[in-house]
Coordinates of C-alpha atoms in Angstrom, one line a residue:
M289 CA -212.2 -81.0 -22.6
A290 CA -211.5 -84.8 -22.7
I291 CA -208.2 -84.2 -24.6
D292 CA -207.2 -81.5 -22.1
Y293 CA -208.0 -83.7 -19.2
T294 CA -205.9 -86.5 -20.7
V295 CA -202.9 -84.2 -21.1
I296 CA -203.2 -83.1 -17.4
V297 CA -203.6 -86.7 -16.1
V298 CA -200.6 -88.0 -18.1
Y299 CA -198.6 -85.1 -16.8
L300 CA -199.5 -85.8 -13.2
A301 CA -198.9 -89.5 -13.6
G302 CA -195.5 -88.7 -15.0
M303 CA -194.6 -86.6 -12.0
L304 CA -195.3 -89.6 -9.7
A305 CA -193.3 -91.9 -11.9
M306 CA -190.3 -89.6 -11.7
G307 CA -190.7 -89.7 -7.9
W308 CA -190.6 -93.5 -7.9
W309 CA -187.5 -93.5 -10.1
G310 CA -185.8 -90.9 -8.0
M311 CA -186.3 -93.1 -4.9
R312 CA -183.9 -95.6 -6.4
R313 CA -181.2 -92.9 -6.7
A314 CA -181.5 -91.4 -3.2
R315 CA -179.2 -93.7 -1.3
S316 CA -177.4 -91.2 0.8
K317 CA -178.0 -87.9 2.5
S318 CA -176.1 -86.0 -0.2
E319 CA -178.2 -87.7 -3.0
F320 CA -181.5 -87.1 -1.2
L321 CA -181.0 -83.5 -0.2
V322 CA -178.7 -82.1 -3.0
A323 CA -178.8 -84.7 -5.8
G324 CA -175.3 -85.9 -5.0
R325 CA -173.9 -82.4 -5.9
R326 CA -173.6 -83.8 -9.5
L327 CA -175.8 -81.7 -11.8
G328 CA -174.3 -80.4 -15.0
P329 CA -175.1 -77.0 -16.6
A330 CA -178.1 -78.1 -18.6
M331 CA -179.9 -79.8 -15.7
Y332 CA -178.8 -77.1 -13.2
S333 CA -180.1 -74.2 -15.3
G334 CA -183.4 -75.9 -16.0
T335 CA -184.1 -76.8 -12.4
M336 CA -183.0 -73.4 -11.1
A337 CA -185.3 -71.7 -13.5
A338 CA -188.2 -74.0 -12.6
I339 CA -188.0 -73.3 -8.9
V340 CA -187.9 -69.5 -9.1
L341 CA -190.7 -69.3 -11.6
G342 CA -193.7 -70.6 -9.7
G343 CA -197.4 -69.8 -9.6
A344 CA -196.8 -66.2 -8.5
S345 CA -194.4 -65.7 -11.5
T346 CA -196.8 -67.2 -14.0
I347 CA -200.4 -66.5 -12.8
G348 CA -199.4 -63.5 -10.8
G349 CA -197.1 -62.2 -13.5
V350 CA -199.9 -62.3 -16.1
G351 CA -202.1 -60.6 -13.5
L352 CA -199.7 -57.7 -13.1
G353 CA -199.5 -57.4 -16.8
Y354 CA -203.3 -57.2 -17.0
K355 CA -203.3 -54.5 -14.3
Y356 CA -200.2 -52.4 -15.2
G357 CA -199.2 -53.4 -18.7
L358 CA -195.6 -54.0 -19.6
S359 CA -194.3 -52.6 -16.3
G360 CA -196.1 -55.6 -14.6
A361 CA -192.9 -57.5 -15.6
W362 CA -190.9 -55.9 -12.8
M363 CA -191.8 -58.5 -10.1
V364 CA -190.5 -61.4 -12.1
F365 CA -187.7 -59.3 -13.7
T366 CA -186.3 -58.6 -10.2
I367 CA -186.3 -62.3 -9.5
G368 CA -184.2 -62.8 -12.6
L369 CA -181.9 -60.0 -11.5
G370 CA -181.4 -61.6 -8.1
L371 CA -180.6 -65.0 -9.7
L372 CA -178.1 -63.3 -12.0
A373 CA -176.4 -61.5 -9.0
L374 CA -176.3 -64.8 -7.0
S375 CA -174.8 -66.7 -9.9
V376 CA -172.2 -64.2 -10.9
F377 CA -171.0 -63.0 -7.5
F378 CA -171.8 -65.7 -4.9
S379 CA -172.7 -69.1 -6.3
A380 CA -169.2 -70.4 -6.8
R381 CA -168.3 -69.7 -3.1
I382 CA -171.6 -71.1 -1.9
A383 CA -171.1 -74.3 -3.9
R384 CA -167.6 -74.8 -2.5
L385 CA -168.8 -74.7 1.1
K386 CA -170.4 -78.2 0.7
V387 CA -173.1 -77.6 3.3
Y388 CA -176.8 -78.4 3.2
T389 CA -178.4 -75.3 4.7
V390 CA -177.9 -71.5 5.0
S391 CA -177.7 -71.9 8.8
E392 CA -174.7 -74.3 8.4
M393 CA -173.0 -71.6 6.4
L394 CA -173.6 -69.1 9.3
D395 CA -172.2 -71.7 11.8
L396 CA -169.0 -72.1 9.7
R397 CA -168.5 -68.3 9.3
Y398 CA -169.3 -67.2 12.9
G399 CA -168.4 -70.2 14.9
G400 CA -171.7 -72.1 15.4
R401 CA -173.9 -69.8 17.5
A402 CA -176.7 -68.5 15.3
G403 CA -177.9 -71.8 13.8
V404 CA -181.1 -72.5 15.6
I405 CA -182.5 -69.0 15.6
S406 CA -181.6 -68.4 11.9
G407 CA -183.0 -71.9 11.2
V408 CA -186.4 -70.9 12.7
V409 CA -186.5 -67.8 10.6
M410 CA -185.6 -69.7 7.4
W411 CA -188.1 -72.4 8.3
A412 CA -190.9 -69.9 8.6
Y413 CA -189.9 -68.4 5.2
T414 CA -189.8 -71.8 3.4
L415 CA -193.0 -72.9 5.0
M416 CA -194.9 -69.8 3.9
L417 CA -193.4 -70.2 0.4
A418 CA -194.6 -73.8 0.1
V419 CA -198.0 -72.8 1.4
T420 CA -198.5 -70.0 -1.2
S421 CA -197.5 -72.4 -4.0
T422 CA -199.9 -75.0 -2.7
I423 CA -202.9 -72.6 -2.5
A424 CA -202.4 -71.9 -6.2
Y425 CA -203.6 -75.5 -7.0
A426 CA -207.1 -74.3 -6.2
T427 CA -207.1 -71.8 -9.0
I428 CA -205.8 -74.2 -11.6
F429 CA -208.0 -77.2 -10.7
D430 CA -211.0 -74.9 -10.5
V431 CA -210.5 -74.0 -14.2
L432 CA -209.8 -77.6 -15.1
F433 CA -212.5 -79.5 -13.2
D434 CA -214.6 -76.9 -11.4
M435 CA -213.3 -78.5 -8.3
N436 CA -213.8 -77.6 -4.6
R437 CA -210.9 -75.5 -3.3
T438 CA -210.0 -77.8 -0.4
L439 CA -210.1 -80.9 -2.6
A440 CA -207.9 -79.2 -5.2
I441 CA -205.3 -78.3 -2.6
V442 CA -205.3 -81.8 -1.2
I443 CA -204.9 -83.5 -4.6
G444 CA -202.2 -81.1 -5.9
G445 CA -200.4 -81.0 -2.6
S446 CA -200.4 -84.7 -2.2
I447 CA -198.8 -85.4 -5.6
V448 CA -196.0 -83.0 -4.7
V449 CA -195.5 -84.5 -1.2
A450 CA -195.5 -88.0 -2.7
Y451 CA -192.8 -87.5 -5.3
S452 CA -190.7 -85.3 -3.0
T453 CA -190.9 -87.8 -0.2
L454 CA -190.0 -90.7 -2.4
G455 CA -186.8 -89.5 -4.0
G456 CA -186.0 -86.1 -2.5
M457 CA -183.9 -83.8 -4.6
W458 CA -183.3 -86.4 -7.3
S459 CA -187.1 -86.7 -7.9
I460 CA -187.5 -83.0 -7.7
T461 CA -184.7 -82.4 -10.2
L462 CA -186.2 -84.8 -12.7
T463 CA -189.7 -83.4 -12.3
D464 CA -188.3 -79.9 -12.5
M465 CA -186.7 -80.6 -15.9
V466 CA -190.0 -81.8 -17.2
Q467 CA -191.7 -78.8 -15.7
F468 CA -189.2 -76.4 -17.3
V469 CA -189.8 -77.9 -20.7
V470 CA -193.6 -77.8 -20.3
K471 CA -193.5 -74.2 -19.1
T472 CA -191.3 -73.1 -22.0
I473 CA -193.5 -74.7 -24.6
G474 CA -196.8 -73.8 -22.9
V475 CA -196.2 -70.2 -21.9
L476 CA -193.4 -68.9 -24.2
L477 CA -194.0 -70.8 -27.4
L478 CA -197.8 -71.2 -27.4
L479 CA -199.6 -68.9 -25.0
L480 CA -197.5 -65.8 -25.7
P481 CA -197.9 -65.6 -29.6
I482 CA -201.5 -66.8 -29.5
A483 CA -202.5 -64.2 -26.9
V484 CA -200.9 -61.4 -29.0
V485 CA -202.5 -62.6 -32.2
K486 CA -205.9 -62.9 -30.6
A487 CA -205.6 -59.3 -29.2
G488 CA -204.9 -58.1 -32.8
G489 CA -201.2 -57.6 -32.6
F490 CA -199.1 -55.0 -30.8
A491 CA -200.5 -52.2 -33.0
E492 CA -204.1 -53.0 -31.9
M493 CA -203.0 -53.4 -28.3
R494 CA -201.5 -49.9 -28.3
A495 CA -204.6 -48.5 -29.9
E496 CA -207.0 -50.1 -27.4
L497 CA -205.1 -49.4 -24.2
P498 CA -203.9 -46.2 -22.4
T499 CA -200.3 -45.2 -23.1
G500 CA -199.4 -46.0 -19.4
Y501 CA -199.7 -49.7 -20.3
F502 CA -196.6 -49.4 -22.4
D503 CA -194.6 -47.3 -19.9
P504 CA -191.7 -49.4 -18.5
L505 CA -191.9 -47.6 -15.2
G506 CA -195.7 -47.4 -15.1
I507 CA -196.0 -49.5 -12.0
G508 CA -194.2 -46.9 -10.0
G509 CA -190.7 -46.3 -8.7
E510 CA -191.5 -47.2 -5.1
T511 CA -193.0 -50.5 -6.1
I512 CA -190.0 -51.4 -8.3
F513 CA -187.7 -50.5 -5.4
T514 CA -189.7 -52.8 -3.0
Y515 CA -189.5 -55.6 -5.5
V516 CA -185.8 -55.3 -5.7
L517 CA -185.4 -55.2 -2.0
I518 CA -187.7 -58.2 -1.4
Y519 CA -187.2 -60.5 -4.5
T520 CA -183.7 -59.6 -5.8
F521 CA -182.2 -59.8 -2.3
G522 CA -184.4 -62.7 -1.4
M523 CA -182.9 -64.7 -4.3
L524 CA -179.5 -64.2 -2.7
I525 CA -180.2 -65.8 0.6
G526 CA -183.2 -68.2 0.4
Q527 CA -182.7 -71.8 1.5
D528 CA -184.8 -73.0 -1.5
I529 CA -182.4 -71.3 -3.9
W530 CA -179.1 -72.2 -2.0
Q531 CA -180.2 -75.8 -1.9
R532 CA -180.2 -75.8 -5.7
V533 CA -176.8 -74.1 -5.8
F534 CA -175.5 -77.0 -3.6
T535 CA -176.5 -79.5 -6.4
A536 CA -174.0 -78.0 -8.9
R537 CA -171.2 -80.2 -10.1
S538 CA -168.6 -77.4 -10.1
D539 CA -168.1 -73.7 -9.6
R540 CA -168.4 -73.2 -13.4
T541 CA -171.7 -75.1 -13.4
A542 CA -173.1 -72.9 -10.6
R543 CA -172.0 -69.7 -12.4
L544 CA -172.9 -70.6 -16.0
G545 CA -176.1 -72.5 -15.3
G546 CA -177.4 -69.8 -12.9
T547 CA -176.7 -67.1 -15.4
V548 CA -178.6 -68.9 -18.1
A549 CA -181.5 -69.4 -15.7
G550 CA -181.5 -65.8 -14.7
T551 CA -181.6 -64.7 -18.3
Y552 CA -184.5 -67.0 -18.9
C553 CA -186.3 -65.4 -16.0
L554 CA -186.0 -62.0 -17.7
L555 CA -187.6 -63.3 -20.8
Y556 CA -190.3 -65.1 -18.8
A557 CA -191.1 -61.8 -17.0
L558 CA -191.6 -59.9 -20.3
A559 CA -193.7 -62.8 -21.7
G560 CA -196.1 -62.7 -18.7
A561 CA -196.6 -59.0 -18.9
V562 CA -197.3 -59.1 -22.6
I563 CA -199.8 -61.9 -22.1
G564 CA -201.5 -59.9 -19.4
T565 CA -201.6 -56.8 -21.6
A566 CA -203.2 -58.9 -24.4
A567 CA -205.8 -60.2 -21.9
K568 CA -206.7 -56.6 -20.9
V569 CA -207.6 -56.0 -24.6
L570 CA -209.7 -59.2 -24.8
Y571 CA -211.3 -59.0 -21.4
P572 CA -211.3 -55.4 -20.1
D573 CA -213.6 -56.0 -17.2
L574 CA -212.4 -59.0 -15.3
G575 CA -213.3 -59.0 -11.6
S576 CA -209.7 -59.9 -10.6
A577 CA -206.5 -59.4 -12.4
D578 CA -205.3 -62.8 -11.3
D579 CA -208.1 -64.4 -13.3
A580 CA -206.5 -63.2 -16.5
F581 CA -204.3 -66.2 -17.0
A582 CA -207.0 -68.8 -16.5
T583 CA -209.6 -66.8 -18.6
I584 CA -207.4 -66.4 -21.7
V585 CA -206.3 -70.0 -21.5
K586 CA -209.9 -71.3 -21.1
D587 CA -211.5 -69.1 -23.8
E588 CA -208.8 -68.5 -26.5
L589 CA -206.7 -71.7 -26.8
P590 CA -207.6 -74.7 -28.9
V591 CA -208.2 -78.1 -27.5
G592 CA -205.0 -79.9 -26.5
V593 CA -203.0 -76.7 -26.5
R594 CA -205.2 -75.5 -23.6
G595 CA -204.4 -78.7 -21.7
L596 CA -200.7 -78.2 -22.3
V597 CA -200.7 -74.6 -21.1
L598 CA -202.7 -75.5 -18.0
A599 CA -200.1 -78.2 -17.5
A600 CA -197.5 -75.5 -17.7
A601 CA -199.3 -73.6 -15.0
L602 CA -199.3 -76.7 -12.9
A603 CA -195.6 -77.2 -13.6
A604 CA -194.9 -73.7 -12.4
V605 CA -196.7 -74.2 -9.2
M606 CA -195.3 -77.7 -8.5
S607 CA -191.7 -76.7 -9.1
T608 CA -191.8 -74.0 -6.6
S609 CA -193.9 -76.0 -4.2
S610 CA -191.6 -79.0 -4.2
G611 CA -188.4 -76.9 -3.9
A612 CA -189.9 -75.0 -1.0
L613 CA -191.1 -78.2 0.7
I614 CA -187.7 -80.0 0.6
A615 CA -186.0 -76.8 1.8
C616 CA -188.5 -76.5 4.7
A617 CA -188.0 -80.1 5.7
T618 CA -184.2 -79.8 5.4
V619 CA -184.1 -76.8 7.7
A620 CA -186.6 -78.4 10.2
N621 CA -184.5 -81.6 10.4
N622 CA -180.9 -80.4 10.1
D623 CA -181.1 -76.9 11.6
I624 CA -183.7 -77.2 14.3
W625 CA -184.6 -80.7 15.3
S626 CA -181.1 -82.3 15.2
R627 CA -179.6 -79.3 17.1
L628 CA -182.3 -79.3 19.8
R629 CA -181.9 -83.1 20.5
G630 CA -178.1 -82.8 20.2
A631 CA -177.7 -85.2 17.2
V632 CA -174.4 -85.5 15.4
R633 CA -174.7 -85.0 11.7
D634 CA -172.9 -86.8 8.9
T635 CA -172.0 -89.9 10.9
G636 CA -172.1 -92.1 7.9
Q637 CA -175.5 -93.5 8.6
A638 CA -176.7 -92.7 5.2
H639 CA -179.9 -94.9 5.2
D640 CA -181.0 -93.6 8.6
E641 CA -180.4 -90.0 7.4
V642 CA -182.4 -90.5 4.2
R643 CA -185.2 -92.1 6.2
G644 CA -185.2 -89.2 8.7
N645 CA -185.3 -86.5 6.0
R646 CA -188.0 -88.4 4.2
V647 CA -190.1 -88.5 7.3
F648 CA -189.6 -84.7 7.8
I649 CA -190.7 -84.0 4.2
L650 CA -193.9 -86.0 4.8
I651 CA -194.6 -84.2 8.1
M652 CA -193.9 -80.8 6.6
G653 CA -196.0 -81.6 3.5
V654 CA -199.0 -82.5 5.6
G655 CA -198.5 -79.3 7.6
V656 CA -198.2 -77.2 4.4
I657 CA -201.5 -78.7 3.0
C658 CA -203.4 -78.0 6.2
T659 CA -202.1 -74.5 6.4
A660 CA -202.9 -73.8 2.7
I661 CA -206.5 -75.0 3.3
A662 CA -206.8 -72.6 6.3
L663 CA -205.4 -69.5 4.5
N664 CA -206.9 -67.6 1.6
N665 CA -204.6 -64.6 0.8
V666 CA -201.6 -65.8 -1.2
V667 CA -200.1 -62.3 -1.5
E668 CA -200.1 -61.7 2.3
A669 CA -198.6 -65.1 3.0
L670 CA -195.8 -64.5 0.4
T671 CA -195.2 -61.0 1.8
V672 CA -194.8 -62.4 5.3
A673 CA -192.3 -65.0 4.0
Y674 CA -190.1 -62.5 2.2
N675 CA -190.3 -59.8 4.8
L676 CA -189.0 -62.3 7.4
L677 CA -186.3 -63.6 5.1
V678 CA -184.9 -60.3 4.0
G679 CA -185.5 -58.4 7.3
G680 CA -184.0 -61.2 9.5
L681 CA -181.3 -62.9 7.4
L682 CA -180.0 -60.7 4.6
V683 CA -177.6 -58.7 6.7
P684 CA -175.9 -61.6 8.6
I685 CA -175.6 -63.7 5.5
L686 CA -174.2 -61.1 3.1
G687 CA -172.2 -59.6 6.0
G688 CA -170.6 -63.0 6.6
L689 CA -169.6 -63.3 3.0
L690 CA -168.3 -59.7 2.6
W691 CA -167.2 -58.3 6.0
K692 CA -164.6 -60.2 8.0
R693 CA -165.2 -58.1 11.1
G694 CA -168.7 -59.4 11.5
T695 CA -169.1 -61.6 14.7
A696 CA -171.4 -64.3 15.9
Q697 CA -173.0 -61.9 18.4
G698 CA -173.5 -59.3 15.7
A699 CA -175.2 -62.0 13.4
L700 CA -177.4 -63.2 16.2
A701 CA -178.4 -59.6 17.1
A702 CA -179.2 -58.9 13.4
V703 CA -181.4 -62.0 13.1
V704 CA -183.3 -61.3 16.4
V705 CA -183.7 -57.5 15.9
G706 CA -184.5 -57.6 12.2
G707 CA -187.0 -60.5 12.6
L708 CA -188.8 -58.9 15.6
A709 CA -188.8 -55.5 13.9
V710 CA -190.4 -56.9 10.8
V711 CA -193.1 -58.8 12.7
G712 CA -193.9 -55.8 14.9
L713 CA -194.0 -53.3 12.0
M714 CA -196.3 -55.6 10.0
A715 CA -198.6 -55.6 13.0
G716 CA -198.5 -51.8 13.1
Y717 CA -198.4 -50.8 9.4
G718 CA -200.1 -53.8 7.9
I719 CA -198.7 -56.9 6.2
L720 CA -198.7 -55.4 2.7
A721 CA -197.0 -52.1 3.7
N722 CA -193.5 -51.3 2.6
E723 CA -192.3 -49.9 5.9
P724 CA -191.8 -53.3 7.7
V725 CA -189.1 -54.5 5.3
Y726 CA -187.5 -51.0 4.9
L727 CA -187.2 -50.4 8.7
G728 CA -186.7 -54.0 9.7
L729 CA -183.7 -54.3 7.3
S730 CA -182.3 -51.0 8.6
A731 CA -182.6 -52.2 12.2
S732 CA -180.9 -55.5 11.4
L733 CA -178.0 -53.7 9.7
V734 CA -177.5 -51.3 12.6
A735 CA -177.6 -54.1 15.1
Y736 CA -175.1 -56.2 13.1
V737 CA -172.6 -53.5 12.7
A738 CA -172.9 -52.0 16.2
V739 CA -172.7 -55.4 18.1
S740 CA -170.0 -56.7 15.8
L741 CA -167.8 -53.7 16.5
A742 CA -168.6 -53.9 20.3
T743 CA -167.6 -57.5 20.6
P744 CA -164.3 -59.4 20.1
A745 CA -163.5 -60.3 16.5
T746 CA -164.2 -63.8 15.3
D747 CA -161.6 -66.3 16.4
A748 CA -158.7 -66.5 13.9
A749 CA -159.0 -70.3 13.7
V750 CA -162.7 -70.0 12.8
L751 CA -161.9 -67.5 10.0
A752 CA -159.1 -69.7 8.8
A753 CA -161.4 -72.7 8.5
W754 CA -164.0 -70.5 6.8
R755 CA -161.5 -69.4 4.2
E756 CA -160.4 -73.0 3.6
R757 CA -164.0 -74.0 2.9
L758 CA -164.6 -71.0 0.6
A759 CA -161.5 -72.1 -1.4
G760 CA -163.0 -75.6 -1.7
R761 CA -160.6 -77.2 0.7
G762 CA -161.4 -78.9 4.0
A763 CA -165.0 -79.7 3.0
P764 CA -166.4 -83.2 3.5
D765 CA -166.4 -85.2 0.3
D766 CA -170.0 -86.3 0.0
T767 CA -170.0 -86.4 -3.8
P768 CA -170.6 -89.9 -5.3
S769 CA -168.2 -90.9 -8.0
E770 CA -170.7 -92.4 -10.5
P771 CA -171.9 -90.2 -13.4
V772 CA -175.2 -88.4 -13.5
P773 CA -177.9 -90.9 -14.5
A774 CA -180.0 -90.4 -17.5
A775 CA -183.7 -89.8 -17.0
P776 CA -185.9 -92.9 -17.8

């Protein structure tokens, strides 16, 4: 394992080095939070694919393939569909707004009344997303070093917190590009073909497994519908995803780069399901489906390759973890703390703003690590996160983009009613039940439409300013003029 250990250590050291280099670039709020809004198509598509394909998509995707066969691809497939929909229909308008958070978009659209409450909901979502990614370090480090769960979470989480705190989005962008390359090589180019060959090829896999393993809808129509509702729609409104859209250099970059990333997700989904199906042939009696990834890597891959594939798993976890962490800190600082203390944003105090956001990343990072140590169930934490996001914020966000009659009072009612309904229904039906998100989203929609129609229309001046921003006019120019720097 010495060679494998060396590969992993070099990879982790490289992540910290990228963080240190990124610190030199993060001289303003724009550079620290959204990489100066200067990413071109290649970097944008790589970093976008990296953030949406995390530990759940890699380890969990293989686990679903082990349990359900090819239809196990649906979870990650719906993530790709959501990213494609965001890129084709909404990304250009989102990028032109020149904001930092989803709540700022709601303020612009509705006149500045739903920011704090929507910020709290978004903060809860990004916090839980960061926690679930951080918990996944325990699985990977256990395979690598037979390490204690708590120590694994502390080490993995601390590395992500360190490079994210140092350079903000610049560091995360650079590390995500490395992680994207490592995941592509490790999972698609190495693990996928090796797993299929070890399982005897597709013909042998079909002979060994029930026919249901090769049914595209074998996982069940209701499950697929729930995945679409949670993950496809979740991709449209998550702060972690929008913050990457804000990094795009232009409308075309956001649309083209996102489309490439979404297509990559579809391929990654199929690859994970095939790997899991091959693992079922090789190891038909694993105690947990989520052990499939680690088992096939540990037992079937040659030395060196094994280290690279495990580094790919680490890359998947770190990319999602770092993206969720900076999103969580951005919301906590810009949407909650600064509003509660009455701070004025964008006053030109760039260094103070960078320092303030850096402090919030550090604070949120420590909180994420402590919460990850205390929690055990990744699936439940992730379900809570997406239920809150979709149930509380989907309607007012998409309503603001698509329906001009929506009002601030309607948006606020949708956030409160949808959020409370989801929480109450999860307590009644159970966290993993489908009813909370179905009924919570329905309650949010009814509240939004009813209250919007019962209250005066949004002020014409607010709507005029909103249309100006959507057209790319009237936005603050926070884009530095120098070109995108090359990675060291």
